[in-house]
Amino acid sequence: MIELPYDKTNPESIEAYAKQLIGRTFYDVLGDVASDDRVHEELADYYNNPRGKGSLGNLLEEHFFQYKPNSDSAPDFAEAKVELKVTPYEVKANGKVSAGERLVISMIPNNEPIDEDFNQSHLLTKLGLILLILYHRDKTLPRTEFPINYVKLFSILSIYCAEDLEIIKDDYRKIVAKIKAGKAHELSEGDTQYLGACTKGASAAKSLQPQFYGETLAKRRAFSLKQSYMTYVINHYIMGDVATYDAIFSAKDLANSDFENLILERLKAFKGQDVEALCQQFGLDFKANKAIASNLITRLLGVRTDNAAEFEKAGIVVKTIKIHQDGKPRESMSFPAMKIKEFIQETFEESEVYRYFSQTRFLFVVFRQQEDGRFHLAGAKFWTMNIVELESEGKKEWLLYQQAFRDGVLLTPTTNSRGQIEVKNSLPGMRDTRIFHLRPHASKSAYLIDGVRYGNGSDTDMDELPNGDFMTKQSFWLNKSYVYDIVKEVGLE
C-alpha cells in the first residue's frame, strides 16, 4: 500500500499538503512524477488537450494526491468527508477577479427519487467541506502552465455563510419541487439564486433522458454553485477581499421566508410613491444618469451602497421599466453588446444569448406614469425566460439573425429629410420577431463601408463584419411588446 504524504482522514492535513501547490503550475506537478523529459512532455501534451479526458482536476488527483480519479458519489477524500474542486478564476482587463465557470457539485438523479430534505441530501455531503484549489486561467498559455495560486477549505456550513446557506436551501426546494412536478425538462439556472441546475452532457440531444417523475425527456443536469456566486466566494472568502456592499437580509430573516417574497414585500412599502421624490429622500440625483433608477432600488431595500450582496452573489439583474400613460413601455430592453464575427461561429446552446437568458434571474421594477406626467413606483416582479420558449422560438429568432450575418448584411447609405446621411441595414427588425431583435448598442453611429466612414461615432462604436466592413455595435434587445406582456399586471393588483 502506498504511504500517502498526508493524513487522508484529516481535512487540515489534506489542506496543508495541498498548499504546497501554491505558486506552482500543473506542468511543475507533472515534472515531479515523470521519469524523464520525454514522459514529462507526453503527460503535458495529454493534459493540454482541451478535448481530451484528462482534466486538470484529474491531473492533481492522480499525480499529486495519488489516487485514481473515479465517479464515486462519495466525497473525494471520503474518510475526511472532503470534496476536491479544482477550478479556474480569471482576471479582467480592469483588474477584477471573477470565477472562470460555475462549480459543478453533483449530478441530479433522473432515474430515482430525489431527496426532498436538503439536510438529508447527497448534495449536502458534497457541499459540507470542499477543498478549493484555484488556478489562474490565462488563455494565452497552455493549460498545464496555468499557475495555482490559492488553496483553501471552504464549508457552506460555516457561520460566515449562514445567509448563503438559507438561500441555497430555498434554491434546492425550488429545484426539487419542479422535478417532483414532472417538470425537469423546464429547469433553468435562472430559476434560482446561488444553487443552479446546470446541463450536463456532450450535447443537448445526447443528454436527453427519461425523468423519474414525468413523461417528457429531460436534459441531464447537475447541482452547481452559480458562476456569480463563485465569483463572490473567490473574492470574499478565498482571497480575503472585504465586500463593499451590504447584505439585504440576515440569516434569521431568510430562515423564515422566501428571499424573493422578502424583496417584493420590502419594495411594496414604497408602492405609489413618486420616483423623483424618493430620489430626493435617499439623496440621489434624479437626473444624474441611467443607473439612478437601479441605485434607488437598492436604497429602498435598505442597502446603503449601489449593489446588494445577495444580488451580487446570485447575478440578479435589476431592470427598471417605465409604463407610460397609454399603458405601454416606450423602449425595448437592451442587453450586452455582441461580437459579430464570434456570433456567426456560435451554436445556440453554447452562445452568449443562451447562457445569459437561461442563467440570469431578473428583477423587473415597474414605474407607471400618472396624469401629471410623473412616474410612481408601481411594483416589481422576478422573472426568468422560460427555458422551453428560449429553446424553441428564441432559438429560431437567434438563428434568423445569425443566418443574416452569414449571408451578408447589406449596408446602404441614404439621405434623410434633413439632408443627413444615414446608413440602413438589411437585418430583420422588431416586427419580424416576438421575443428579441438586434439593434445598435452604441450612443453614436459609426460605419466603414468600402473604406468610407459614416456616422459621428468612433472606432470603439463599431464592430467588424465578415466581409471586412464595419457597422455600429449590435446587441440583442427584448421587444417592448414582449416586456410589456411580462409586467403588464404589475401595479394593477
Short mmCIF file of C-alpha atoms in Angstrom, two decimals:
data_model
loop_
_atom_site.label_atom_id
_atom_site.label_comp_id
_atom_site.label_asym_id
_atom_site.label_seq_id
_atom_site.Cartn_x
_atom_site.Cartn_y
_atom_site.Cartn_z
CA MET A 1 0.00 0.00 0.00
CA ILE A 2 1.29 3.44 -0.93
CA GLU A 3 2.05 5.65 2.04
CA LEU A 4 0.40 8.99 1.32
CA PRO A 5 2.19 12.26 2.14
CA TYR A 6 -0.89 13.45 4.07
CA ASP A 7 -3.42 12.03 6.51
CA LYS A 8 -6.41 11.13 4.35
CA THR A 9 -8.70 11.18 7.41
CA ASN A 10 -7.76 14.72 8.43
CA PRO A 11 -9.07 17.78 6.49
CA GLU A 12 -6.34 20.08 7.88
CA SER A 13 -3.61 17.63 6.85
CA ILE A 14 -5.05 17.41 3.33
CA GLU A 15 -5.23 21.21 3.10
CA ALA A 16 -1.69 21.67 4.43
CA TYR A 17 -0.34 19.24 1.85
CA ALA A 18 -2.34 20.93 -0.93
CA LYS A 19 -0.87 24.32 -0.03
CA GLN A 20 2.44 23.06 -1.43
CA LEU A 21 0.82 23.67 -4.84
CA ILE A 22 0.64 27.45 -4.33
CA GLY A 23 2.92 29.25 -6.77
CA ARG A 24 3.44 26.18 -8.94
CA THR A 25 1.98 25.16 -12.31
CA PHE A 26 0.38 21.91 -13.37
CA TYR A 27 3.45 21.36 -15.54
CA ASP A 28 5.59 21.51 -12.41
CA VAL A 29 3.44 18.83 -10.78
CA LEU A 30 3.87 16.53 -13.77
CA GLY A 31 7.61 17.10 -13.61
CA ASP A 32 7.67 15.68 -10.08
CA VAL A 33 6.30 12.32 -11.23
CA ALA A 34 7.71 11.99 -14.77
CA SER A 35 10.60 9.53 -15.09
CA ASP A 36 12.31 11.59 -17.78
CA ASP A 37 11.82 14.62 -20.05
CA ARG A 38 10.07 12.58 -22.76
CA VAL A 39 7.46 11.25 -20.32
CA HIS A 40 7.07 14.77 -18.88
CA GLU A 41 6.23 16.21 -22.30
CA GLU A 42 3.89 13.32 -23.16
CA LEU A 43 1.97 13.90 -19.95
CA ALA A 44 1.82 17.64 -20.62
CA ASP A 45 0.52 17.06 -24.16
CA TYR A 46 -2.19 14.77 -22.79
CA TYR A 47 -3.47 17.30 -20.25
CA ASN A 48 -3.05 20.27 -22.60
CA ASN A 49 -5.65 18.81 -24.97
CA PRO A 50 -8.92 20.61 -24.08
CA ARG A 51 -10.90 17.88 -25.86
CA GLY A 52 -9.19 15.05 -24.01
CA LYS A 53 -10.44 13.18 -20.97
CA GLY A 54 -7.65 14.40 -18.74
CA SER A 55 -8.96 17.38 -16.79
CA LEU A 56 -6.71 19.45 -14.57
CA GLY A 57 -8.63 18.09 -11.60
CA ASN A 58 -7.82 14.55 -12.71
CA LEU A 59 -4.17 15.59 -13.04
CA LEU A 60 -3.96 16.62 -9.39
CA GLU A 61 -5.95 13.62 -8.17
CA GLU A 62 -3.64 11.11 -9.83
CA HIS A 63 -0.25 12.84 -9.83
CA PHE A 64 -0.36 14.94 -6.67
CA PHE A 65 -2.86 13.38 -4.26
CA GLN A 66 -2.00 9.90 -5.58
CA TYR A 67 -5.42 8.36 -6.02
CA LYS A 68 -7.18 7.25 -9.18
CA PRO A 69 -9.95 9.56 -10.45
CA ASN A 70 -13.36 7.89 -10.17
CA SER A 71 -17.06 8.56 -10.50
CA ASP A 72 -17.87 7.54 -6.93
CA SER A 73 -20.67 9.65 -5.46
CA ALA A 74 -18.87 9.91 -2.10
CA PRO A 75 -16.59 12.91 -1.39
CA ASP A 76 -13.13 12.55 -2.95
CA PHE A 77 -11.45 12.20 0.45
CA ALA A 78 -14.19 10.04 1.92
CA GLU A 79 -12.62 9.42 5.34
CA ALA A 80 -12.21 13.16 5.89
CA LYS A 81 -15.53 14.00 4.19
CA VAL A 82 -13.70 16.48 1.93
CA GLU A 83 -14.67 17.11 -1.70
CA LEU A 84 -11.88 18.26 -4.05
CA LYS A 85 -12.68 21.00 -6.56
CA VAL A 86 -10.05 22.37 -8.94
CA THR A 87 -11.49 25.44 -10.61
CA PRO A 88 -10.29 28.48 -12.59
CA TYR A 89 -10.51 32.18 -11.95
CA GLU A 90 -9.86 34.94 -14.47
CA VAL A 91 -8.56 38.47 -14.15
CA LYS A 92 -10.45 41.04 -16.24
CA ALA A 93 -8.83 43.98 -18.03
CA ASN A 94 -9.95 46.25 -15.18
CA GLY A 95 -8.14 44.04 -12.66
CA LYS A 96 -11.28 42.50 -11.19
CA VAL A 97 -11.25 38.78 -10.43
CA SER A 98 -14.13 36.56 -11.49
CA ALA A 99 -14.84 32.84 -11.38
CA GLY A 100 -13.98 31.14 -14.64
CA GLU A 101 -17.07 28.96 -14.54
CA ARG A 102 -19.81 27.56 -12.31
CA LEU A 103 -18.75 24.91 -9.77
CA VAL A 104 -20.45 21.60 -10.52
CA ILE A 105 -21.15 19.70 -7.28
CA SER A 106 -23.16 16.53 -8.01
CA MET A 107 -25.48 15.02 -10.57
CA ILE A 108 -29.23 15.33 -10.16
CA PRO A 109 -30.74 11.82 -10.30
CA ASN A 110 -33.07 11.27 -13.21
CA ASN A 111 -33.90 7.57 -12.69
CA GLU A 112 -34.66 7.52 -8.97
CA PRO A 113 -36.41 9.64 -6.34
CA ILE A 114 -34.70 12.83 -5.27
CA ASP A 115 -34.04 13.75 -1.64
CA GLU A 116 -36.72 16.20 -0.54
CA ASP A 117 -34.92 17.32 2.61
CA PHE A 118 -31.78 19.34 1.89
CA ASN A 119 -30.35 18.46 5.31
CA GLN A 120 -30.53 14.76 4.45
CA SER A 121 -29.48 15.14 0.83
CA HIS A 122 -26.47 13.77 -1.00
CA LEU A 123 -25.80 17.35 -2.14
CA LEU A 124 -25.08 18.47 1.41
CA THR A 125 -22.47 15.72 1.84
CA LYS A 126 -20.66 17.27 -1.12
CA LEU A 127 -21.12 20.89 -0.02
CA GLY A 128 -20.22 20.29 3.62
CA LEU A 129 -16.47 20.67 3.17
CA ILE A 130 -14.73 21.48 -0.13
CA LEU A 131 -11.01 21.79 -0.76
CA LEU A 132 -10.93 24.58 -3.34
CA ILE A 133 -7.82 24.75 -5.49
CA LEU A 134 -7.87 27.85 -7.67
CA TYR A 135 -5.73 28.36 -10.73
CA HIS A 136 -5.39 31.48 -12.87
CA ARG A 137 -6.73 30.68 -16.34
CA ASP A 138 -4.64 32.73 -18.75
CA LYS A 139 -5.86 31.81 -22.23
CA THR A 140 -2.53 32.82 -23.78
CA LEU A 141 -0.85 29.86 -22.04
CA PRO A 142 -1.09 26.07 -22.46
CA ARG A 143 -3.37 24.58 -19.80
CA THR A 144 -0.60 22.89 -17.86
CA GLU A 145 1.21 26.23 -17.46
CA PHE A 146 -1.67 27.83 -15.56
CA PRO A 147 -0.38 28.86 -12.10
CA ILE A 148 -2.07 27.53 -8.94
CA ASN A 149 -2.42 30.47 -6.57
CA TYR A 150 -5.00 29.63 -3.89
CA VAL A 151 -5.80 26.58 -1.77
CA LYS A 152 -8.43 26.71 0.96
CA LEU A 153 -11.00 24.57 2.74
CA PHE A 154 -14.48 26.03 2.23
CA SER A 155 -17.67 24.99 4.01
CA ILE A 156 -21.14 26.29 3.27
CA LEU A 157 -21.94 25.32 6.88
CA SER A 158 -19.60 27.97 8.23
CA ILE A 159 -21.12 30.76 10.33
CA TYR A 160 -19.75 33.19 7.72
CA CYS A 161 -22.04 31.58 5.12
CA ALA A 162 -25.20 31.45 7.24
CA GLU A 163 -27.17 33.78 4.96
CA ASP A 164 -25.88 31.99 1.86
CA LEU A 165 -26.95 28.60 3.22
CA GLU A 166 -30.53 29.73 3.74
CA ILE A 167 -30.78 30.89 0.11
CA ILE A 168 -29.16 27.67 -1.13
CA LYS A 169 -31.72 25.66 0.86
CA ASP A 170 -34.50 27.66 -0.77
CA ASP A 171 -32.94 27.14 -4.21
CA TYR A 172 -32.81 23.40 -3.52
CA ARG A 173 -36.50 23.35 -2.58
CA LYS A 174 -37.41 25.13 -5.83
CA ILE A 175 -35.41 22.69 -7.98
CA VAL A 176 -36.82 19.65 -6.18
CA ALA A 177 -40.39 20.97 -6.45
CA LYS A 178 -40.06 21.35 -10.23
CA ILE A 179 -38.55 17.88 -10.60
CA LYS A 180 -41.26 16.25 -8.48
CA ALA A 181 -43.95 18.03 -10.51
CA GLY A 182 -42.64 16.20 -13.59
CA LYS A 183 -41.12 19.41 -15.00
CA ALA A 184 -37.42 18.52 -15.02
CA HIS A 185 -37.40 19.48 -18.71
CA GLU A 186 -38.35 23.03 -17.69
CA LEU A 187 -35.47 23.52 -15.25
CA SER A 188 -33.32 26.58 -15.84
CA GLU A 189 -30.36 28.05 -13.97
CA GLY A 190 -32.26 31.33 -13.95
CA ASP A 191 -34.91 29.78 -11.67
CA THR A 192 -32.71 30.12 -8.61
CA GLN A 193 -30.24 32.42 -6.84
CA TYR A 194 -26.97 30.68 -5.82
CA LEU A 195 -27.57 26.97 -6.47
CA GLY A 196 -28.24 26.14 -10.11
CA ALA A 197 -29.39 23.10 -12.07
CA CYS A 198 -26.89 23.19 -14.95
CA THR A 199 -26.97 20.94 -18.00
CA LYS A 200 -24.55 18.02 -18.26
CA GLY A 201 -23.84 16.05 -21.41
CA ALA A 202 -21.88 16.19 -24.65
CA SER A 203 -24.83 17.80 -26.41
CA ALA A 204 -28.39 18.76 -25.66
CA ALA A 205 -29.77 15.94 -27.82
CA LYS A 206 -27.50 13.23 -26.38
CA SER A 207 -28.22 14.24 -22.80
CA LEU A 208 -32.00 13.82 -23.10
CA GLN A 209 -33.21 11.02 -20.83
CA PRO A 210 -36.48 9.91 -19.19
CA GLN A 211 -37.28 11.69 -15.94
CA PHE A 212 -38.42 9.73 -12.89
CA TYR A 213 -41.45 11.89 -12.14
CA GLY A 214 -42.63 12.85 -15.63
CA GLU A 215 -43.14 11.66 -19.19
CA THR A 216 -41.16 14.28 -21.15
CA LEU A 217 -37.49 13.61 -21.88
CA ALA A 218 -35.25 15.98 -19.93
CA LYS A 219 -31.62 17.03 -20.16
CA ARG A 220 -29.20 15.56 -17.67
CA ARG A 221 -28.47 18.19 -15.05
CA ALA A 222 -26.25 18.70 -12.05
CA PHE A 223 -26.39 20.82 -8.93
CA SER A 224 -23.84 23.62 -9.21
CA LEU A 225 -22.84 26.80 -7.44
CA LYS A 226 -23.53 29.52 -9.99
CA GLN A 227 -20.68 31.49 -11.53
CA SER A 228 -21.81 34.75 -9.95
CA TYR A 229 -21.85 33.14 -6.50
CA MET A 230 -18.42 31.56 -7.07
CA THR A 231 -17.06 34.99 -8.02
CA TYR A 232 -18.21 36.21 -4.62
CA VAL A 233 -16.74 33.16 -2.86
CA ILE A 234 -13.37 33.65 -4.54
CA ASN A 235 -13.14 37.37 -3.82
CA HIS A 236 -14.66 37.38 -0.35
CA TYR A 237 -13.99 34.03 1.26
CA ILE A 238 -10.87 32.81 -0.56
CA MET A 239 -8.87 35.91 -1.40
CA GLY A 240 -9.98 37.66 1.77
CA ASP A 241 -11.43 40.66 -0.02
CA VAL A 242 -13.91 42.57 2.15
CA ALA A 243 -17.21 43.25 0.37
CA THR A 244 -18.02 46.91 -0.28
CA TYR A 245 -21.77 46.41 -0.32
CA ASP A 246 -24.35 45.45 2.28
CA ALA A 247 -26.49 42.38 2.68
CA ILE A 248 -30.23 42.98 2.50
CA PHE A 249 -31.33 40.23 4.89
CA SER A 250 -29.96 38.32 7.86
CA ALA A 251 -29.88 34.53 8.16
CA LYS A 252 -32.79 34.79 10.59
CA ASP A 253 -34.87 36.71 8.02
CA LEU A 254 -34.14 34.14 5.33
CA ALA A 255 -34.87 31.16 7.56
CA ASN A 256 -38.45 32.34 7.99
CA SER A 257 -39.37 33.49 4.49
CA ASP A 258 -38.60 33.17 0.79
CA PHE A 259 -35.87 35.55 -0.43
CA GLU A 260 -37.86 36.84 -3.39
CA ASN A 261 -41.00 37.41 -1.33
CA LEU A 262 -38.96 39.42 1.18
CA ILE A 263 -37.65 41.62 -1.66
CA LEU A 264 -41.10 42.20 -3.13
CA GLU A 265 -42.64 42.92 0.26
CA ARG A 266 -39.97 45.50 1.09
CA LEU A 267 -40.50 47.28 -2.24
CA LYS A 268 -44.26 47.15 -1.76
CA ALA A 269 -43.88 49.54 1.17
CA PHE A 270 -42.99 52.29 -1.34
CA LYS A 271 -45.71 51.45 -3.89
CA GLY A 272 -47.42 54.51 -5.34
CA GLN A 273 -44.72 56.96 -4.29
CA ASP A 274 -43.26 59.49 -6.72
CA VAL A 275 -39.88 58.34 -8.05
CA GLU A 276 -38.32 61.80 -8.10
CA ALA A 277 -39.41 62.40 -4.50
CA LEU A 278 -37.95 59.04 -3.47
CA CYS A 279 -34.61 60.00 -5.07
CA GLN A 280 -34.60 63.21 -3.04
CA GLN A 281 -35.46 61.27 0.12
CA PHE A 282 -32.47 58.95 -0.35
CA GLY A 283 -30.03 61.63 -1.52
CA LEU A 284 -29.84 60.59 -5.17
CA ASP A 285 -29.69 62.96 -8.14
CA PHE A 286 -32.77 62.03 -10.18
CA LYS A 287 -31.23 63.38 -13.41
CA ALA A 288 -27.71 62.04 -12.84
CA ASN A 289 -27.58 59.01 -15.16
CA LYS A 290 -29.45 55.98 -16.42
CA ALA A 291 -28.32 53.88 -13.44
CA ILE A 292 -30.10 56.13 -10.97
CA ALA A 293 -33.27 54.03 -11.04
CA SER A 294 -31.46 50.78 -10.16
CA ASN A 295 -29.44 52.62 -7.48
CA LEU A 296 -32.72 53.79 -5.99
CA ILE A 297 -33.93 50.18 -5.76
CA THR A 298 -31.02 49.16 -3.52
CA ARG A 299 -31.75 52.16 -1.26
CA LEU A 300 -35.40 51.13 -0.99
CA LEU A 301 -34.22 47.68 0.04
CA GLY A 302 -32.21 49.18 2.89
CA VAL A 303 -28.78 48.91 1.24
CA ARG A 304 -26.57 51.99 1.51
CA THR A 305 -24.38 51.16 -1.47
CA ASP A 306 -25.07 50.69 -5.18
CA ASN A 307 -25.30 46.91 -5.01
CA ALA A 308 -26.54 44.26 -2.61
CA ALA A 309 -24.59 41.18 -1.55
CA GLU A 310 -27.44 38.82 -2.47
CA PHE A 311 -27.81 40.37 -5.94
CA GLU A 312 -24.05 40.17 -6.49
CA LYS A 313 -23.83 36.52 -5.46
CA ALA A 314 -26.89 35.46 -7.46
CA GLY A 315 -26.07 37.57 -10.52
CA ILE A 316 -29.55 39.11 -10.31
CA VAL A 317 -30.01 41.81 -12.93
CA VAL A 318 -32.21 44.74 -11.92
CA LYS A 319 -34.10 46.30 -14.83
CA THR A 320 -36.42 49.27 -14.49
CA ILE A 321 -39.37 49.63 -16.84
CA LYS A 322 -41.38 52.78 -17.45
CA ILE A 323 -45.03 52.29 -18.40
CA HIS A 324 -46.44 55.47 -19.96
CA GLN A 325 -49.97 56.84 -19.68
CA ASP A 326 -51.11 54.81 -22.70
CA GLY A 327 -50.25 51.69 -20.71
CA LYS A 328 -47.25 50.68 -22.84
CA PRO A 329 -43.48 50.89 -22.48
CA ARG A 330 -41.72 53.19 -24.98
CA GLU A 331 -38.44 51.30 -25.16
CA SER A 332 -37.20 47.79 -25.76
CA MET A 333 -34.74 46.39 -23.23
CA SER A 334 -31.07 46.17 -24.17
CA PHE A 335 -28.53 43.53 -23.19
CA PRO A 336 -24.72 43.22 -23.50
CA ALA A 337 -23.13 44.00 -26.87
CA MET A 338 -22.09 41.13 -29.12
CA LYS A 339 -19.08 40.46 -31.34
CA ILE A 340 -20.48 39.75 -34.80
CA LYS A 341 -17.63 37.51 -36.02
CA GLU A 342 -17.88 35.43 -32.85
CA PHE A 343 -21.68 35.33 -33.06
CA ILE A 344 -21.73 33.73 -36.51
CA GLN A 345 -19.46 30.90 -35.30
CA GLU A 346 -21.54 30.01 -32.24
CA THR A 347 -24.02 27.20 -31.76
CA PHE A 348 -27.14 28.33 -29.98
CA GLU A 349 -26.70 26.06 -26.93
CA GLU A 350 -23.18 27.46 -26.39
CA SER A 351 -23.99 31.05 -27.32
CA GLU A 352 -23.79 34.11 -25.09
CA VAL A 353 -27.50 34.73 -25.65
CA TYR A 354 -28.44 31.23 -24.46
CA ARG A 355 -26.10 31.44 -21.47
CA TYR A 356 -27.43 34.86 -20.50
CA PHE A 357 -31.14 34.15 -20.75
CA SER A 358 -31.00 30.60 -19.36
CA GLN A 359 -28.92 31.54 -16.31
CA THR A 360 -29.99 35.07 -15.41
CA ARG A 361 -32.65 35.94 -12.88
CA PHE A 362 -34.13 39.41 -13.44
CA LEU A 363 -35.84 41.78 -11.05
CA PHE A 364 -38.16 43.98 -13.10
CA VAL A 365 -39.16 47.13 -11.24
CA VAL A 366 -42.07 48.97 -12.84
CA PHE A 367 -42.73 52.72 -12.80
CA ARG A 368 -46.10 53.90 -14.11
CA GLN A 369 -46.71 57.40 -15.43
CA GLN A 370 -49.50 59.38 -13.78
CA GLU A 371 -51.78 62.03 -15.28
CA ASP A 372 -49.38 64.79 -14.21
CA GLY A 373 -46.62 63.10 -16.25
CA ARG A 374 -44.62 61.98 -13.20
CA PHE A 375 -43.68 58.35 -12.59
CA HIS A 376 -44.68 56.43 -9.47
CA LEU A 377 -43.32 53.10 -8.27
CA ALA A 378 -45.91 50.51 -9.29
CA GLY A 379 -44.28 47.30 -8.09
CA ALA A 380 -41.77 44.62 -9.01
CA LYS A 381 -41.53 41.09 -10.35
CA PHE A 382 -38.83 38.42 -10.56
CA TRP A 383 -38.55 36.79 -13.98
CA THR A 384 -36.53 34.21 -15.87
CA MET A 385 -37.14 33.37 -19.50
CA ASN A 386 -39.00 30.08 -19.84
CA ILE A 387 -36.41 27.54 -20.98
CA VAL A 388 -38.83 25.83 -23.39
CA GLU A 389 -39.64 29.18 -25.03
CA LEU A 390 -35.94 30.07 -25.23
CA GLU A 391 -35.03 26.76 -26.86
CA SER A 392 -37.85 26.93 -29.40
CA GLU A 393 -38.96 30.39 -30.52
CA GLY A 394 -35.91 32.11 -29.03
CA LYS A 395 -33.57 29.79 -30.90
CA LYS A 396 -35.50 30.33 -34.14
CA GLU A 397 -35.11 34.12 -33.86
CA TRP A 398 -31.43 33.82 -32.89
CA LEU A 399 -30.77 31.66 -35.96
CA LEU A 400 -32.60 34.21 -38.13
CA TYR A 401 -30.02 36.86 -37.20
CA GLN A 402 -27.07 34.51 -37.39
CA GLN A 403 -28.05 33.49 -40.91
CA ALA A 404 -28.50 37.15 -41.91
CA PHE A 405 -24.88 37.86 -40.92
CA ARG A 406 -23.63 34.71 -42.63
CA ASP A 407 -25.45 35.65 -45.84
CA GLY A 408 -24.03 39.17 -45.66
CA VAL A 409 -25.67 42.28 -44.22
CA LEU A 410 -26.39 44.95 -46.80
CA LEU A 411 -25.40 48.46 -45.59
CA THR A 412 -26.98 51.28 -47.59
CA PRO A 413 -26.10 54.97 -47.04
CA THR A 414 -29.19 57.15 -47.62
CA THR A 415 -30.03 60.84 -47.22
CA ASN A 416 -32.83 61.63 -44.78
CA SER A 417 -35.32 64.52 -44.92
CA ARG A 418 -32.87 66.78 -43.07
CA GLY A 419 -30.18 66.22 -45.66
CA GLN A 420 -28.15 63.97 -43.32
CA ILE A 421 -26.64 60.68 -44.40
CA GLU A 422 -27.93 57.63 -42.56
CA VAL A 423 -26.94 54.01 -43.04
CA LYS A 424 -29.72 51.45 -43.25
CA ASN A 425 -29.10 47.73 -42.88
CA SER A 426 -30.90 44.61 -44.10
CA LEU A 427 -31.16 42.90 -40.70
CA PRO A 428 -34.62 41.67 -39.66
CA GLY A 429 -36.43 44.21 -37.48
CA MET A 430 -38.57 44.10 -34.37
CA ARG A 431 -41.68 43.45 -36.47
CA ASP A 432 -40.11 40.19 -37.67
CA THR A 433 -39.73 38.69 -34.20
CA ARG A 434 -41.69 38.24 -30.98
CA ILE A 435 -39.01 37.86 -28.29
CA PHE A 436 -35.89 39.77 -29.26
CA HIS A 437 -34.31 41.69 -32.08
CA LEU A 438 -30.92 43.19 -32.93
CA ARG A 439 -30.25 46.89 -32.92
CA PRO A 440 -27.32 49.27 -32.23
CA HIS A 441 -25.63 49.15 -28.84
CA ALA A 442 -23.81 52.49 -29.03
CA SER A 443 -24.86 56.07 -28.41
CA LYS A 444 -23.30 57.17 -31.72
CA SER A 445 -23.42 55.53 -35.13
CA ALA A 446 -20.23 54.50 -36.90
CA TYR A 447 -19.70 52.64 -40.17
CA LEU A 448 -16.86 51.83 -42.53
CA ILE A 449 -18.21 50.71 -45.90
CA ASP A 450 -15.82 50.06 -48.78
CA GLY A 451 -13.25 52.21 -46.99
CA VAL A 452 -15.62 55.18 -46.47
CA ARG A 453 -16.52 56.35 -42.95
CA TYR A 454 -20.09 57.27 -42.00
CA GLY A 455 -21.65 58.46 -38.75
CA ASN A 456 -20.36 60.55 -35.86
CA GLY A 457 -19.05 57.69 -33.72
CA SER A 458 -15.51 56.49 -33.11
CA ASP A 459 -13.74 53.19 -33.77
CA THR A 460 -14.91 51.87 -30.39
CA ASP A 461 -18.54 52.25 -31.54
CA MET A 462 -18.01 49.85 -34.47
CA ASP A 463 -17.83 46.07 -34.91
CA GLU A 464 -16.31 44.21 -37.85
CA LEU A 465 -18.40 42.23 -40.33
CA PRO A 466 -17.13 39.05 -42.04
CA ASN A 467 -16.51 40.95 -45.30
CA GLY A 468 -14.20 43.49 -43.62
CA ASP A 469 -16.72 46.35 -43.43
CA PHE A 470 -17.71 47.76 -40.04
CA MET A 471 -21.13 48.64 -38.62
CA THR A 472 -22.31 50.14 -35.34
CA LYS A 473 -22.02 47.64 -32.47
CA GLN A 474 -25.12 45.49 -32.10
CA SER A 475 -26.83 43.76 -29.19
CA PHE A 476 -29.98 41.75 -28.63
CA TRP A 477 -32.93 43.68 -27.22
CA LEU A 478 -36.10 42.23 -25.72
CA ASN A 479 -39.02 43.52 -27.79
CA LYS A 480 -41.01 46.13 -25.87
CA SER A 481 -44.24 44.23 -26.55
CA TYR A 482 -42.68 41.09 -25.07
CA VAL A 483 -41.54 43.03 -21.99
CA TYR A 484 -45.00 44.52 -21.63
CA ASP A 485 -46.58 41.06 -21.57
CA ILE A 486 -44.28 40.14 -18.67
CA VAL A 487 -45.02 43.18 -16.50
CA LYS A 488 -48.44 44.41 -17.65
CA GLU A 489 -50.16 43.25 -14.43
CA VAL A 490 -47.56 44.74 -12.08
CA GLY A 491 -49.09 47.54 -10.06
CA LEU A 492 -52.63 46.79 -11.17
CA GLU A 493 -53.34 44.21 -8.47
#
